[in-house]
Short mmCIF file of C-alpha atoms (C1' of nucleotides) in Angstrom, two decimals:
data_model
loop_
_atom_site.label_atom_id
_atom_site.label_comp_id
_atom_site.label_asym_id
_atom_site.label_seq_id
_atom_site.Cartn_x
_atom_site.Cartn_y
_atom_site.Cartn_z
CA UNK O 1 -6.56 49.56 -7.78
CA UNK O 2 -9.21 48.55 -5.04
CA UNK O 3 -12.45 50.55 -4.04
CA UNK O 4 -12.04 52.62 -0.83
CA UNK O 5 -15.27 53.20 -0.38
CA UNK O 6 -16.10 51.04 3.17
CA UNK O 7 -19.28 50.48 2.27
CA UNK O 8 -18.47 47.96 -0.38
CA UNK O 9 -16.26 45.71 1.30
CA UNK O 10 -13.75 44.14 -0.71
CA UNK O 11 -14.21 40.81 0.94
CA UNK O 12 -17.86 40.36 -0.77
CA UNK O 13 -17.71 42.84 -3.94
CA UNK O 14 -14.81 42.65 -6.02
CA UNK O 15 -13.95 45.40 -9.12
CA UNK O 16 -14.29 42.33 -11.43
CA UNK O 17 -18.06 41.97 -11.87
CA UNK O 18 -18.87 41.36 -8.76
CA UNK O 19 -17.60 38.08 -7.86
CA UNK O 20 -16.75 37.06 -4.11
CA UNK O 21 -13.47 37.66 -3.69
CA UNK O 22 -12.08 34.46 -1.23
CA UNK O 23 -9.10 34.93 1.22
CA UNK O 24 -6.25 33.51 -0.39
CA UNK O 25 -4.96 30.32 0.55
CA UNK O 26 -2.35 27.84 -1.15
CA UNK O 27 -5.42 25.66 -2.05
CA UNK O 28 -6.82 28.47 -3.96
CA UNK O 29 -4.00 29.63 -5.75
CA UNK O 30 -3.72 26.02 -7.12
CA UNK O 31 -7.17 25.36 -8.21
CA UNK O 32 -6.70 29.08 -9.84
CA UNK O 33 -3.70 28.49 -12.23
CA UNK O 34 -5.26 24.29 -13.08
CA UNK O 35 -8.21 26.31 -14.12
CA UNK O 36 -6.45 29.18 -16.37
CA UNK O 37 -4.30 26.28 -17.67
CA UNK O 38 -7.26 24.26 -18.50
CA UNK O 39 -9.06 27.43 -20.35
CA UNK O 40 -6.76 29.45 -21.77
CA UNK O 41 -3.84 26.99 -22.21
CA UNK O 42 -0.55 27.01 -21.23
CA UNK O 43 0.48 30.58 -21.57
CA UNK O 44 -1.75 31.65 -18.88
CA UNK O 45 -0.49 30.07 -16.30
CA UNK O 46 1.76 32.68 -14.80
CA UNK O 47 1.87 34.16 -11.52
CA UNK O 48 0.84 37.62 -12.73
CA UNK O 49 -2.65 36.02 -14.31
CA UNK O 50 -3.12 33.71 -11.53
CA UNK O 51 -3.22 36.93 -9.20
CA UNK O 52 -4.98 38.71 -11.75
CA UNK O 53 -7.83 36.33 -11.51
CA UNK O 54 -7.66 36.31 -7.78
CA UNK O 55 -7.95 40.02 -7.91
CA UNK O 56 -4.65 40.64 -6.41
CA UNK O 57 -0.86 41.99 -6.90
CA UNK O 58 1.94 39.25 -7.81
CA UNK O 59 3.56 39.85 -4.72
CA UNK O 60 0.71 38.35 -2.59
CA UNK O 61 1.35 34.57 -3.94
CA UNK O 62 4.89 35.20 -2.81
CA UNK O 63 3.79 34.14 0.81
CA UNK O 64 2.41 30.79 0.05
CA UNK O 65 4.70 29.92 -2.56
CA UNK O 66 8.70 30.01 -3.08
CA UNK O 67 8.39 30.41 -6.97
CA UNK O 68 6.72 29.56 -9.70
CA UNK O 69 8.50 26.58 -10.42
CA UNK O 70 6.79 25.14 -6.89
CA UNK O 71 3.67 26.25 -8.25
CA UNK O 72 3.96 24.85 -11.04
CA UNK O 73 4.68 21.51 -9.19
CA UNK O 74 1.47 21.92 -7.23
CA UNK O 75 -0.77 22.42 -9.69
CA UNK O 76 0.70 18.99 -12.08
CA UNK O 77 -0.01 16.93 -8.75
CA UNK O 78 -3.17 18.15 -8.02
CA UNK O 79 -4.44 17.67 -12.28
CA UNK O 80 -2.64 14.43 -11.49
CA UNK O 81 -5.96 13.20 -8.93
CA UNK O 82 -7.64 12.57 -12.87
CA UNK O 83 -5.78 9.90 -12.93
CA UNK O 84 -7.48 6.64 -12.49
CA UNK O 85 -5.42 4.22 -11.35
CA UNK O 86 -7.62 1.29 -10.20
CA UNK O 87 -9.37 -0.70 -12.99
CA UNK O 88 -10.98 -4.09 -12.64
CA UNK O 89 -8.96 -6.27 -10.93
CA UNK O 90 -10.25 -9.00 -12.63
CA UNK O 91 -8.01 -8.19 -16.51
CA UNK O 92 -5.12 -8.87 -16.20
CA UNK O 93 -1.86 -6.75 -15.11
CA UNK O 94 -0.64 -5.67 -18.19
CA UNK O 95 -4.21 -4.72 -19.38
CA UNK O 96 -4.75 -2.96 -16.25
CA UNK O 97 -0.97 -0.79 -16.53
CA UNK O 98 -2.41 0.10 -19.80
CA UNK O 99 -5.20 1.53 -18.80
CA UNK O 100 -3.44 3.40 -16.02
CA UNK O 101 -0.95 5.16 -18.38
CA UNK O 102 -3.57 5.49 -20.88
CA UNK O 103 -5.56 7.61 -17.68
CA UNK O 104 -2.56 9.58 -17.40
CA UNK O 105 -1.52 10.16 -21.07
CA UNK O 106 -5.24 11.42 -20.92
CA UNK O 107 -4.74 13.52 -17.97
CA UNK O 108 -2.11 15.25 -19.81
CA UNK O 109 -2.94 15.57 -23.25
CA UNK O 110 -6.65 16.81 -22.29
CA UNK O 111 -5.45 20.08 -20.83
CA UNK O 112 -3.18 22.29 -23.09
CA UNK O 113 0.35 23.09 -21.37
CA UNK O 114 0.51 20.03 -19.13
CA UNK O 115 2.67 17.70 -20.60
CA UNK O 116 5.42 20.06 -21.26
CA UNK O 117 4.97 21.09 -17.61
CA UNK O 118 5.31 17.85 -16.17
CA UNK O 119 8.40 17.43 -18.68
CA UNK O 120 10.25 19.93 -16.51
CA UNK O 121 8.69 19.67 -13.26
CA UNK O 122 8.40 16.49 -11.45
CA UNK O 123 5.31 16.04 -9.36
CA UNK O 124 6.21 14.89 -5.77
CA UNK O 125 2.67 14.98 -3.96
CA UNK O 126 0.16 12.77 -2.94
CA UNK O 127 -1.45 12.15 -6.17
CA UNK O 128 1.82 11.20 -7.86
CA UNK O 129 2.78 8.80 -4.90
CA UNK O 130 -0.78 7.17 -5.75
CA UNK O 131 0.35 6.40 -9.29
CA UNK O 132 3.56 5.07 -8.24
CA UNK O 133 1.97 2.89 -5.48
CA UNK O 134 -0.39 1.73 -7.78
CA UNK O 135 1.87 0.94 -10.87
CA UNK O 136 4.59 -0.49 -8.20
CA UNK O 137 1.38 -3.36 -8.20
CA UNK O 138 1.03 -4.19 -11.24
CA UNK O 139 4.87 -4.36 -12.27
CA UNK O 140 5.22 -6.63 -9.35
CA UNK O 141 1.67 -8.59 -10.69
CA UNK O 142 3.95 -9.25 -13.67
CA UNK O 143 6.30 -11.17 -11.56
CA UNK O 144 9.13 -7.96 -12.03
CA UNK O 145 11.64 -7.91 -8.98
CA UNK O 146 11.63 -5.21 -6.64
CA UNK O 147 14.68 -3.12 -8.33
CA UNK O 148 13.75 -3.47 -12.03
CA UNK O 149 9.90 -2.44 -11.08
CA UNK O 150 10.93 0.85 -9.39
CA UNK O 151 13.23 1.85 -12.70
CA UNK O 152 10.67 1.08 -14.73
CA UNK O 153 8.17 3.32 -12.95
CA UNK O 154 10.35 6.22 -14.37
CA UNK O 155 11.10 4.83 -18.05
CA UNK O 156 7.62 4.13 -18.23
CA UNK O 157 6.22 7.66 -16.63
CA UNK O 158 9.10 9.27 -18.44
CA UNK O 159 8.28 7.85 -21.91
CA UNK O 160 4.13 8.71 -21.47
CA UNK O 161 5.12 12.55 -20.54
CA UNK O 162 7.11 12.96 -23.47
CA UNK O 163 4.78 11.39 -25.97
CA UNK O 164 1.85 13.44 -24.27
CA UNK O 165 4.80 16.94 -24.94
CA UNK O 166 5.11 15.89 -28.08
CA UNK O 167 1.65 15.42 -29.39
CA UNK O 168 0.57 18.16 -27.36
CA UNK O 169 2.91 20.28 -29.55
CA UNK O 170 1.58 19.26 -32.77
CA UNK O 171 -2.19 20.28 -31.99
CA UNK O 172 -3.31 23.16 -33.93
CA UNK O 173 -0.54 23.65 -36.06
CA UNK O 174 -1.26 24.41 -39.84
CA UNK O 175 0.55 21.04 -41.06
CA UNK O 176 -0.79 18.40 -38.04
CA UNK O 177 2.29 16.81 -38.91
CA UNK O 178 4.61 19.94 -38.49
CA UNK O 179 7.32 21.05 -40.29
CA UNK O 180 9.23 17.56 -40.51
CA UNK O 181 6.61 16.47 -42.98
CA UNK O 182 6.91 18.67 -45.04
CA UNK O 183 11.30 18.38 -44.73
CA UNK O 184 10.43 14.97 -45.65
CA UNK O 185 9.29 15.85 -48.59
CA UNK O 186 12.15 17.43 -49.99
CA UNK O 187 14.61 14.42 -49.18
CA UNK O 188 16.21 13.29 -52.00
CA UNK O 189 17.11 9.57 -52.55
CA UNK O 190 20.24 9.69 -53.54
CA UNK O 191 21.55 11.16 -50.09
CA UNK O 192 19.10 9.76 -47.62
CA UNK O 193 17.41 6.61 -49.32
CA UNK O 194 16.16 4.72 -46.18
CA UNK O 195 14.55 8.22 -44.69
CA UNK O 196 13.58 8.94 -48.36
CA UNK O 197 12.09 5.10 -49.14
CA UNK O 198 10.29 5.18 -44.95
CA UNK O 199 9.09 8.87 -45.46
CA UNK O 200 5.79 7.93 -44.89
CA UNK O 201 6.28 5.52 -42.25
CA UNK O 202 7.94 7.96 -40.24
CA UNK O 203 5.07 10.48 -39.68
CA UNK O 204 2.49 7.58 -40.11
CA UNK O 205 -0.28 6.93 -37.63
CA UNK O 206 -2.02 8.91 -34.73
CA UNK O 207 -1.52 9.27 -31.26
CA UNK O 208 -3.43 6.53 -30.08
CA UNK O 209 -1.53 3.59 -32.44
CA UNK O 210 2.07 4.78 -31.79
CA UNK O 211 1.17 5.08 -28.08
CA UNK O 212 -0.08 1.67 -28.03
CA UNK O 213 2.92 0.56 -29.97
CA UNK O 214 5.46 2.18 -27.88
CA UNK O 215 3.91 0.63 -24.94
CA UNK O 216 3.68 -2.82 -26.34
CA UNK O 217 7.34 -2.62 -26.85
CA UNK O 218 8.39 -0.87 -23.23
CA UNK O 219 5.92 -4.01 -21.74
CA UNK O 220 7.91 -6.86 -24.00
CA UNK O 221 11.21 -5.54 -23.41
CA UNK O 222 10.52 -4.93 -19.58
CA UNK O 223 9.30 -8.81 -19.51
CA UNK O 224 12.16 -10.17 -20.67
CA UNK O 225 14.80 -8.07 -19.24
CA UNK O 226 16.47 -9.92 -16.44
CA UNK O 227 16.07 -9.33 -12.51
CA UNK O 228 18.22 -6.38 -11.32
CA UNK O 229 20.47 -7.30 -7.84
CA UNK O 230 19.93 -4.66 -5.03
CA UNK Z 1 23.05 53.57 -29.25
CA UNK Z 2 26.06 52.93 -32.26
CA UNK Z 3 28.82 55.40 -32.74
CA UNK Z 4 28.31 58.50 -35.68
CA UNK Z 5 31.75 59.09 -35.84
CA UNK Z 6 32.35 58.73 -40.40
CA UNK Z 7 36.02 58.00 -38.91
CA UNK Z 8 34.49 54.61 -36.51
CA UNK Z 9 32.95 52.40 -39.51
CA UNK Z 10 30.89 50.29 -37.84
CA UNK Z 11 32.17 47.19 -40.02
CA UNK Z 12 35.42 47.42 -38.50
CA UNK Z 13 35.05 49.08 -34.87
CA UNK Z 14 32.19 47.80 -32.16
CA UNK Z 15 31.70 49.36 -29.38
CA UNK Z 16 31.54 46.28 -27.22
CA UNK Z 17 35.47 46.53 -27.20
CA UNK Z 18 36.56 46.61 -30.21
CA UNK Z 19 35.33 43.34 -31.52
CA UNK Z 20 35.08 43.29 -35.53
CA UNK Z 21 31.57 43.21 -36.42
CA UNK Z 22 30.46 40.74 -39.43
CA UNK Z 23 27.81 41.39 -41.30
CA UNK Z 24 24.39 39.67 -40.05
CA UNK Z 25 23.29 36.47 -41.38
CA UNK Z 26 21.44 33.48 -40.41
CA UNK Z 27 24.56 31.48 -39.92
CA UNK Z 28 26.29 33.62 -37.73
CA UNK Z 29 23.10 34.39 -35.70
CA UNK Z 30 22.24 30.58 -34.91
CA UNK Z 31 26.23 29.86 -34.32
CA UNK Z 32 25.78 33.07 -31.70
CA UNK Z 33 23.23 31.47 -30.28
CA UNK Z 34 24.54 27.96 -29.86
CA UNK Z 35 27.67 29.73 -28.63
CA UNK Z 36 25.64 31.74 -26.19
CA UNK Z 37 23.98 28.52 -24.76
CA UNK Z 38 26.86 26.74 -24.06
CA UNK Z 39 28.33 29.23 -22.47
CA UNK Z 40 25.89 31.10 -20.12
CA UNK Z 41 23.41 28.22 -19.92
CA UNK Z 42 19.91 27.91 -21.21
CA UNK Z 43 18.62 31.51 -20.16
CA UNK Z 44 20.89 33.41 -21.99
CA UNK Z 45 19.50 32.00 -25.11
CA UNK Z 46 16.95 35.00 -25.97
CA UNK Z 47 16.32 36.91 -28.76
CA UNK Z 48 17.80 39.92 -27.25
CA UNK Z 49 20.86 38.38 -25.63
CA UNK Z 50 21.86 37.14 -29.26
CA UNK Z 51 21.12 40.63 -30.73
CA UNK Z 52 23.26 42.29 -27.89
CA UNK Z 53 26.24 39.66 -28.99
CA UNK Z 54 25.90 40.48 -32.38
CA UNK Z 55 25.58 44.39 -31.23
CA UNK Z 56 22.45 45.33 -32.31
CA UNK Z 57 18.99 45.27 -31.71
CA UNK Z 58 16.40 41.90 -30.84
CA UNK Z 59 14.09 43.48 -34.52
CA UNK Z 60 17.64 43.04 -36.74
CA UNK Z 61 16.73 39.15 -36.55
CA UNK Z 62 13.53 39.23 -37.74
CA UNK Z 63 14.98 39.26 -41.10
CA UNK Z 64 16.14 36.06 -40.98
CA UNK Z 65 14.20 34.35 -38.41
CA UNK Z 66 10.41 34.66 -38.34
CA UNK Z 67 10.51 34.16 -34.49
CA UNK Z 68 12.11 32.08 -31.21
CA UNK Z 69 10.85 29.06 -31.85
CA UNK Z 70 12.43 29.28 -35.50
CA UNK Z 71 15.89 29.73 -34.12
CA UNK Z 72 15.60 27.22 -31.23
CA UNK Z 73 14.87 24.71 -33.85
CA UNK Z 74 17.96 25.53 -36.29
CA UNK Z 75 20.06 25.36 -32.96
CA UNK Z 76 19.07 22.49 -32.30
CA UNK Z 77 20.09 20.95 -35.24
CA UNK Z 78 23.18 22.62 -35.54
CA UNK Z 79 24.22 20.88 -32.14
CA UNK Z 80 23.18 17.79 -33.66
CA UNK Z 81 26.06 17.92 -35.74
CA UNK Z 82 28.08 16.69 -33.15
CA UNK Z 83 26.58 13.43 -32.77
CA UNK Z 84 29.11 10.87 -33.98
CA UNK Z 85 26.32 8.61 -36.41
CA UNK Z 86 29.61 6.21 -37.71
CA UNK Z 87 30.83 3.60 -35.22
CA UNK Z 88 33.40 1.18 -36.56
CA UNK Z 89 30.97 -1.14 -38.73
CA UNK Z 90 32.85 -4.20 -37.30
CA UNK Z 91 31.02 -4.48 -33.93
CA UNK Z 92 27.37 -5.58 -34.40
CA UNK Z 93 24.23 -3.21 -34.99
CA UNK Z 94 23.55 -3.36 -31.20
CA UNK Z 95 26.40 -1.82 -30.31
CA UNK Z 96 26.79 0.74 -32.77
CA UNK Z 97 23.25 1.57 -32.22
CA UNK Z 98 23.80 2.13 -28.64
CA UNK Z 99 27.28 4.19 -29.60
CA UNK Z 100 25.02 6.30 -31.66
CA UNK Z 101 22.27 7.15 -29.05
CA UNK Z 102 24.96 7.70 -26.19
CA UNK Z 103 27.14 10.30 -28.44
CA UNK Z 104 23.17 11.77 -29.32
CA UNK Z 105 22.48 11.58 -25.16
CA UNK Z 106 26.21 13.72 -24.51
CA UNK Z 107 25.46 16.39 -26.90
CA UNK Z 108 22.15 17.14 -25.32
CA UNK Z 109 23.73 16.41 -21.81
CA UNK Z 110 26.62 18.60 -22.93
CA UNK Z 111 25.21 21.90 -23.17
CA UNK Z 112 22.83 23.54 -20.68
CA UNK Z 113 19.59 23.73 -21.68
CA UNK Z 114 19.68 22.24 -25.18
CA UNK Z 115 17.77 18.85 -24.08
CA UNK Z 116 14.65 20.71 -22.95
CA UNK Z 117 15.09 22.67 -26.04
CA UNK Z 118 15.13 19.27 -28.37
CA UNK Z 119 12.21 18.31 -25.95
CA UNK Z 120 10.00 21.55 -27.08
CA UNK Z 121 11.54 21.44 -30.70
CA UNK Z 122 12.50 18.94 -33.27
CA UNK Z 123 14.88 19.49 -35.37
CA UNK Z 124 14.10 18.77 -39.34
CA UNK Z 125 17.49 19.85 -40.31
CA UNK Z 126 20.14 18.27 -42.67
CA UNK Z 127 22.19 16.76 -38.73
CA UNK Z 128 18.85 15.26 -37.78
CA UNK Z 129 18.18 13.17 -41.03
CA UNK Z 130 21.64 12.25 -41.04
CA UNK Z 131 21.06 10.40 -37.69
CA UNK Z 132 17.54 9.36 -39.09
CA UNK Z 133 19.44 7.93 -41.98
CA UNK Z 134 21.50 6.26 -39.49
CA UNK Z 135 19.21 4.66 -37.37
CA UNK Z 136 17.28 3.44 -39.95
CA UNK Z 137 19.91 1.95 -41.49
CA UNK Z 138 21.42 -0.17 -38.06
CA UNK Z 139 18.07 -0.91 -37.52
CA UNK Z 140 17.35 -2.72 -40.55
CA UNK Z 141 20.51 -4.73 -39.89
CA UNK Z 142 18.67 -5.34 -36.49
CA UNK Z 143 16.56 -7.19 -38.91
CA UNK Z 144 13.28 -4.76 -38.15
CA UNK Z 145 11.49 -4.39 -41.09
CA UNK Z 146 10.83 -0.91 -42.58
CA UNK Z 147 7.53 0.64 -40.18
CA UNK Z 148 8.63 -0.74 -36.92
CA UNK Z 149 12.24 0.99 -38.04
CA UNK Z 150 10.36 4.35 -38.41
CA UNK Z 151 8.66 4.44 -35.27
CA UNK Z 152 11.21 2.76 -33.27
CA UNK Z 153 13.62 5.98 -34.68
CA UNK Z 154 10.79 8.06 -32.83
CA UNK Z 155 10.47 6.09 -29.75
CA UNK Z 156 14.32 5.85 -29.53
CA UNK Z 157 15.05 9.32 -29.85
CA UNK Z 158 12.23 10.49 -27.60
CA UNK Z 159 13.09 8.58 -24.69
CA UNK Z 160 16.98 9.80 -25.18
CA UNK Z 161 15.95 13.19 -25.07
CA UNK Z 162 13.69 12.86 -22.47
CA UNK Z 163 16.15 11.25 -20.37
CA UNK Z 164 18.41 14.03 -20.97
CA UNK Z 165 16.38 16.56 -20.50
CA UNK Z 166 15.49 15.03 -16.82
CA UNK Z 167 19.02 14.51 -15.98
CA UNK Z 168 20.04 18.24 -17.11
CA UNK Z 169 17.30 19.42 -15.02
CA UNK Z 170 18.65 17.74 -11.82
CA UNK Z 171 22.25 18.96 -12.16
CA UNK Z 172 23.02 21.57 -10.18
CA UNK Z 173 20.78 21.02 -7.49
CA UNK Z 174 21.27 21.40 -4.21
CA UNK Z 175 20.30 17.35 -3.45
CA UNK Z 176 21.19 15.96 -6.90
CA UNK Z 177 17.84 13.90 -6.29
CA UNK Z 178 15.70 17.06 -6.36
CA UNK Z 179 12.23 17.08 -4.36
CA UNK Z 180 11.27 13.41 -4.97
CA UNK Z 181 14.34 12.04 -2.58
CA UNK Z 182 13.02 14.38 0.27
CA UNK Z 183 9.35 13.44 -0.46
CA UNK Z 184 10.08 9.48 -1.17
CA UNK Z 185 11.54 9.92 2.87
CA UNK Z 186 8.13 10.60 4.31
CA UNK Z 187 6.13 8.26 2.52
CA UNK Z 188 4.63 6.17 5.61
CA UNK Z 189 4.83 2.06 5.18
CA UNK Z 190 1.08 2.10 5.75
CA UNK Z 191 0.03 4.25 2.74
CA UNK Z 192 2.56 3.30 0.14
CA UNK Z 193 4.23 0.25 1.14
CA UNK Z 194 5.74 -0.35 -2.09
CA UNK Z 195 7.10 3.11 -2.61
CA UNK Z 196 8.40 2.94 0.81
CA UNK Z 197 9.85 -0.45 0.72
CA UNK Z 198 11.49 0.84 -2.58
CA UNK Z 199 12.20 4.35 -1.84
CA UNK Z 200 16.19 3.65 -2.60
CA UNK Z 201 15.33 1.81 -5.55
CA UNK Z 202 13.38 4.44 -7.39
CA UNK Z 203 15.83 7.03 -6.57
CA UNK Z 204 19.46 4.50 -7.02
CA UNK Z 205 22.02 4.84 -10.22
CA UNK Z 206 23.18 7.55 -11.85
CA UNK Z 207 22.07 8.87 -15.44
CA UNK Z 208 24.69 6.58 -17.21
CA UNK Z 209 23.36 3.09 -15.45
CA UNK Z 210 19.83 3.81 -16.09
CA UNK Z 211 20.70 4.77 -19.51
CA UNK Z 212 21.89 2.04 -20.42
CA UNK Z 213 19.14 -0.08 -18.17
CA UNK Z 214 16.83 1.61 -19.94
CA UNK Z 215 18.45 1.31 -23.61
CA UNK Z 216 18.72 -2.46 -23.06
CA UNK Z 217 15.23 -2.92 -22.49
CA UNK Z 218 13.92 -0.93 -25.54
CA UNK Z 219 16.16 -2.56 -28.08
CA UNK Z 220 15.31 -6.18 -26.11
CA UNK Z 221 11.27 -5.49 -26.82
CA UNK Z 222 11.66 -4.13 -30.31
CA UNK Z 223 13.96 -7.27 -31.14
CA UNK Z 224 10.42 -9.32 -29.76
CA UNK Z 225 7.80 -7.02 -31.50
CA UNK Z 226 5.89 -8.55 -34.46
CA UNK Z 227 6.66 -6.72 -37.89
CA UNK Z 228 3.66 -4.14 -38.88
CA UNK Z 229 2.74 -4.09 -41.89
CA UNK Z 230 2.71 -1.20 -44.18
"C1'" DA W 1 1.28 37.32 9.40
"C1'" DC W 2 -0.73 38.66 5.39
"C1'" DC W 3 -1.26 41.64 1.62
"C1'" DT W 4 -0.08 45.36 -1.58
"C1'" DG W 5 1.78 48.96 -5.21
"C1'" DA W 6 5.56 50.08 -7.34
"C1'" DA W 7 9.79 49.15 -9.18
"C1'" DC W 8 13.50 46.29 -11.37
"C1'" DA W 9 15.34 43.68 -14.88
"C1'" DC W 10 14.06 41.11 -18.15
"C1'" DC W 11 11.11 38.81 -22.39
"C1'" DG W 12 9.21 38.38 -27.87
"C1'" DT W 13 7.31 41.01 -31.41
"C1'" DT W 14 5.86 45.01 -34.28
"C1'" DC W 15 6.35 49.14 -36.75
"C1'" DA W 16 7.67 53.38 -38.72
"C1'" DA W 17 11.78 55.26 -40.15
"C1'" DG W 18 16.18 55.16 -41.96
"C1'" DT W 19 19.97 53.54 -45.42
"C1'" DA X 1 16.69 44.58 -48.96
"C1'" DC X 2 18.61 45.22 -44.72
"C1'" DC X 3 18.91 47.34 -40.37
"C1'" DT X 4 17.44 50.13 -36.45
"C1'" DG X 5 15.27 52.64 -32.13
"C1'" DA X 6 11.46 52.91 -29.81
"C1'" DA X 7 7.37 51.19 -28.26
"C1'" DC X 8 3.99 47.56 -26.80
"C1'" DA X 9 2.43 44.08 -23.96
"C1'" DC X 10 4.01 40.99 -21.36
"C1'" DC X 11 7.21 38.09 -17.67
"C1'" DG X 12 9.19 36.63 -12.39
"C1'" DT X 13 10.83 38.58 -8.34
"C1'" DT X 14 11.93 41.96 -4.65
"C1'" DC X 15 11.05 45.39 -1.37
"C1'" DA X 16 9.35 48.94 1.47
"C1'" DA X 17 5.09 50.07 3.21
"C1'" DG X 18 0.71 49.16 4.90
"C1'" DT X 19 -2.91 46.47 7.85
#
DNA sequence: ACCTGAACACCGTTCAAGT
DNA sequence: ACCTGAACACCGTTCAAGT
């Protein structure tokens, strides 16, 4: 699979057009598979294309990661370091935690694949600590206790991802709307008359104005829920 | 691969043991499937594995599926039919409401795999309008008015199924806390202080308290969120 | 210690051929 | 129309062998 011949090293010409070929490192596995996510969307992120585009066998990423579930890990806290959590700290909190999940529904939803990957893997690095620290802030800005502010960290986180999964899903499909608009459709009165009567409603409005909505609704209800004990 | 023996009809002998074997159709394929998820977990829910069951080969389905993501979807709804949609209409909306999401959150929870799969597909069958219909309908005695209903049926059902789909994924872990517990132990007091002074927070309760925590503070902030208007 | 080729046990999908 | 075997182009992971 690799050129013999001595006089073409394989550390400076590769069989793939020439490019330097790097040593491998954990680093550069990572930044590999963010980048084939972010071109070729989310089917190319698997170990054998990763290697493939490091000019290697599968095996080799077996010594710097367990699996490709860690990988996978890696490589949604490292796209995580888009995320902006500091804005001005002269708005005020809930403006600011707004524009912090609004970073990270961003983060997601701008490369193909990553939202459904950070549905089933949860990132645990440095970058993901960051976002917690920082929305940890603002909930406590907002005068939430200790308790409720760290469960709401995960309904909130939990509630962006799955929005991102789910409008991540719809892009590029023949109906934008999928195949419940067009169920809708067919939904007779007479059996279902609220979906029937709200069929529009229910598949109404883009991205942007349900995400603002649901988050309107997560802050209200998170303001007026009472203090949790430790 | 099946017997030639004129004496062996294949309609009445298998060779996997004897088994009668009915005659292919969609219903029996997706009840195959369901059957095979519940049983062997969310892996043995291929194409191929449902074939072998119904002892023949992964192409046979093509005639009644165009492909994976076809089935997944009637599966899903299928399972759907489980969720109980009628409480006793004595107790108030709230509590039905809650019944209803909690009997949708165990029939996810219930069978391996089938969360992430309501996560990746949604079901547009005749069990998920009947739960539509049902939410709709408790939440207009919530006294929402008809667009916040429909999106609130979205936001409702999305957070369930995330939920579930989080807590399925942490079952049967070796630390039922996954990654994050081990991580949250590191985190120095000078980086993070808030993570670290709430490390037990973010990682207390089980699925059923946060659940409800959670439930409780999405039906408190759509009770507060001004009617949109059509 | 790091890297590799080859193999193993799987996928979904297509297609020509059968009935 | 329905079903099938075989093939195609993929997966993740393991393992013995190389350096």
């Amino acid at each position: 699979m690799r050129t013999k011949n001595p006089f073409e090293p394989r550390a400076v010409v590769s069989r793939r057009g020439g490019r330097v070929k790097k040593p491998l490192s954990l680093e550069l596995i990572v930044s590999t598979a963010l980048e084939l996510l972010r071109r070729e969307g989310s089917d190319a992120m698997s170990l054998r294309r990763v290697a493939a585009a490091l000019d290697t066998g599968p095996a080799s990423l077996y010594v710097y990661v367990d699996d490709v579930l860690e990988l996978e890990a890696l490589v949604l806290d490292r796209a995580l370091a888009g995320v902006r959590v500091t804005a001005k700290p002269t708005s005020a909190w809930r403006r600011r935690l707004t524009a912090l999940l609004e970073s990270y529904f961003q983060v997601l939803f701008g490369t193909p694949g990553l939202a459904r990957l950070a549905m089933r893997r949860i990132a645990a690095g440095p970058n993901a600590l960051r976002m917690v620290e920082a929305m940890l802030g603002l909930l406590d800005e907002a005068g939430l206790d200790g308790p409720t502010a760290a469960w709401a960290v995960d309904l909130l986180t939990l509630y962006v991802t799955a929005i991102a999964a789910e409008q991540t899903e719809r892009v590029g499909e023949l109906d934008p709307l999928g195949p419940i608009a067009a169920v809708l459709r067919t939904v007779k009165a007479t059996e279902h008359p609220r979906v029937h009567r709200l069929r529009d409603e229910l598949v109404s409005g883009c991205g942007d104005q349900r995400f603002a909505w649901a988050l309107d609704v997560l802050l209200t209800g998170l303001a007026q829920t009472p203090a949790r004990k430790r």
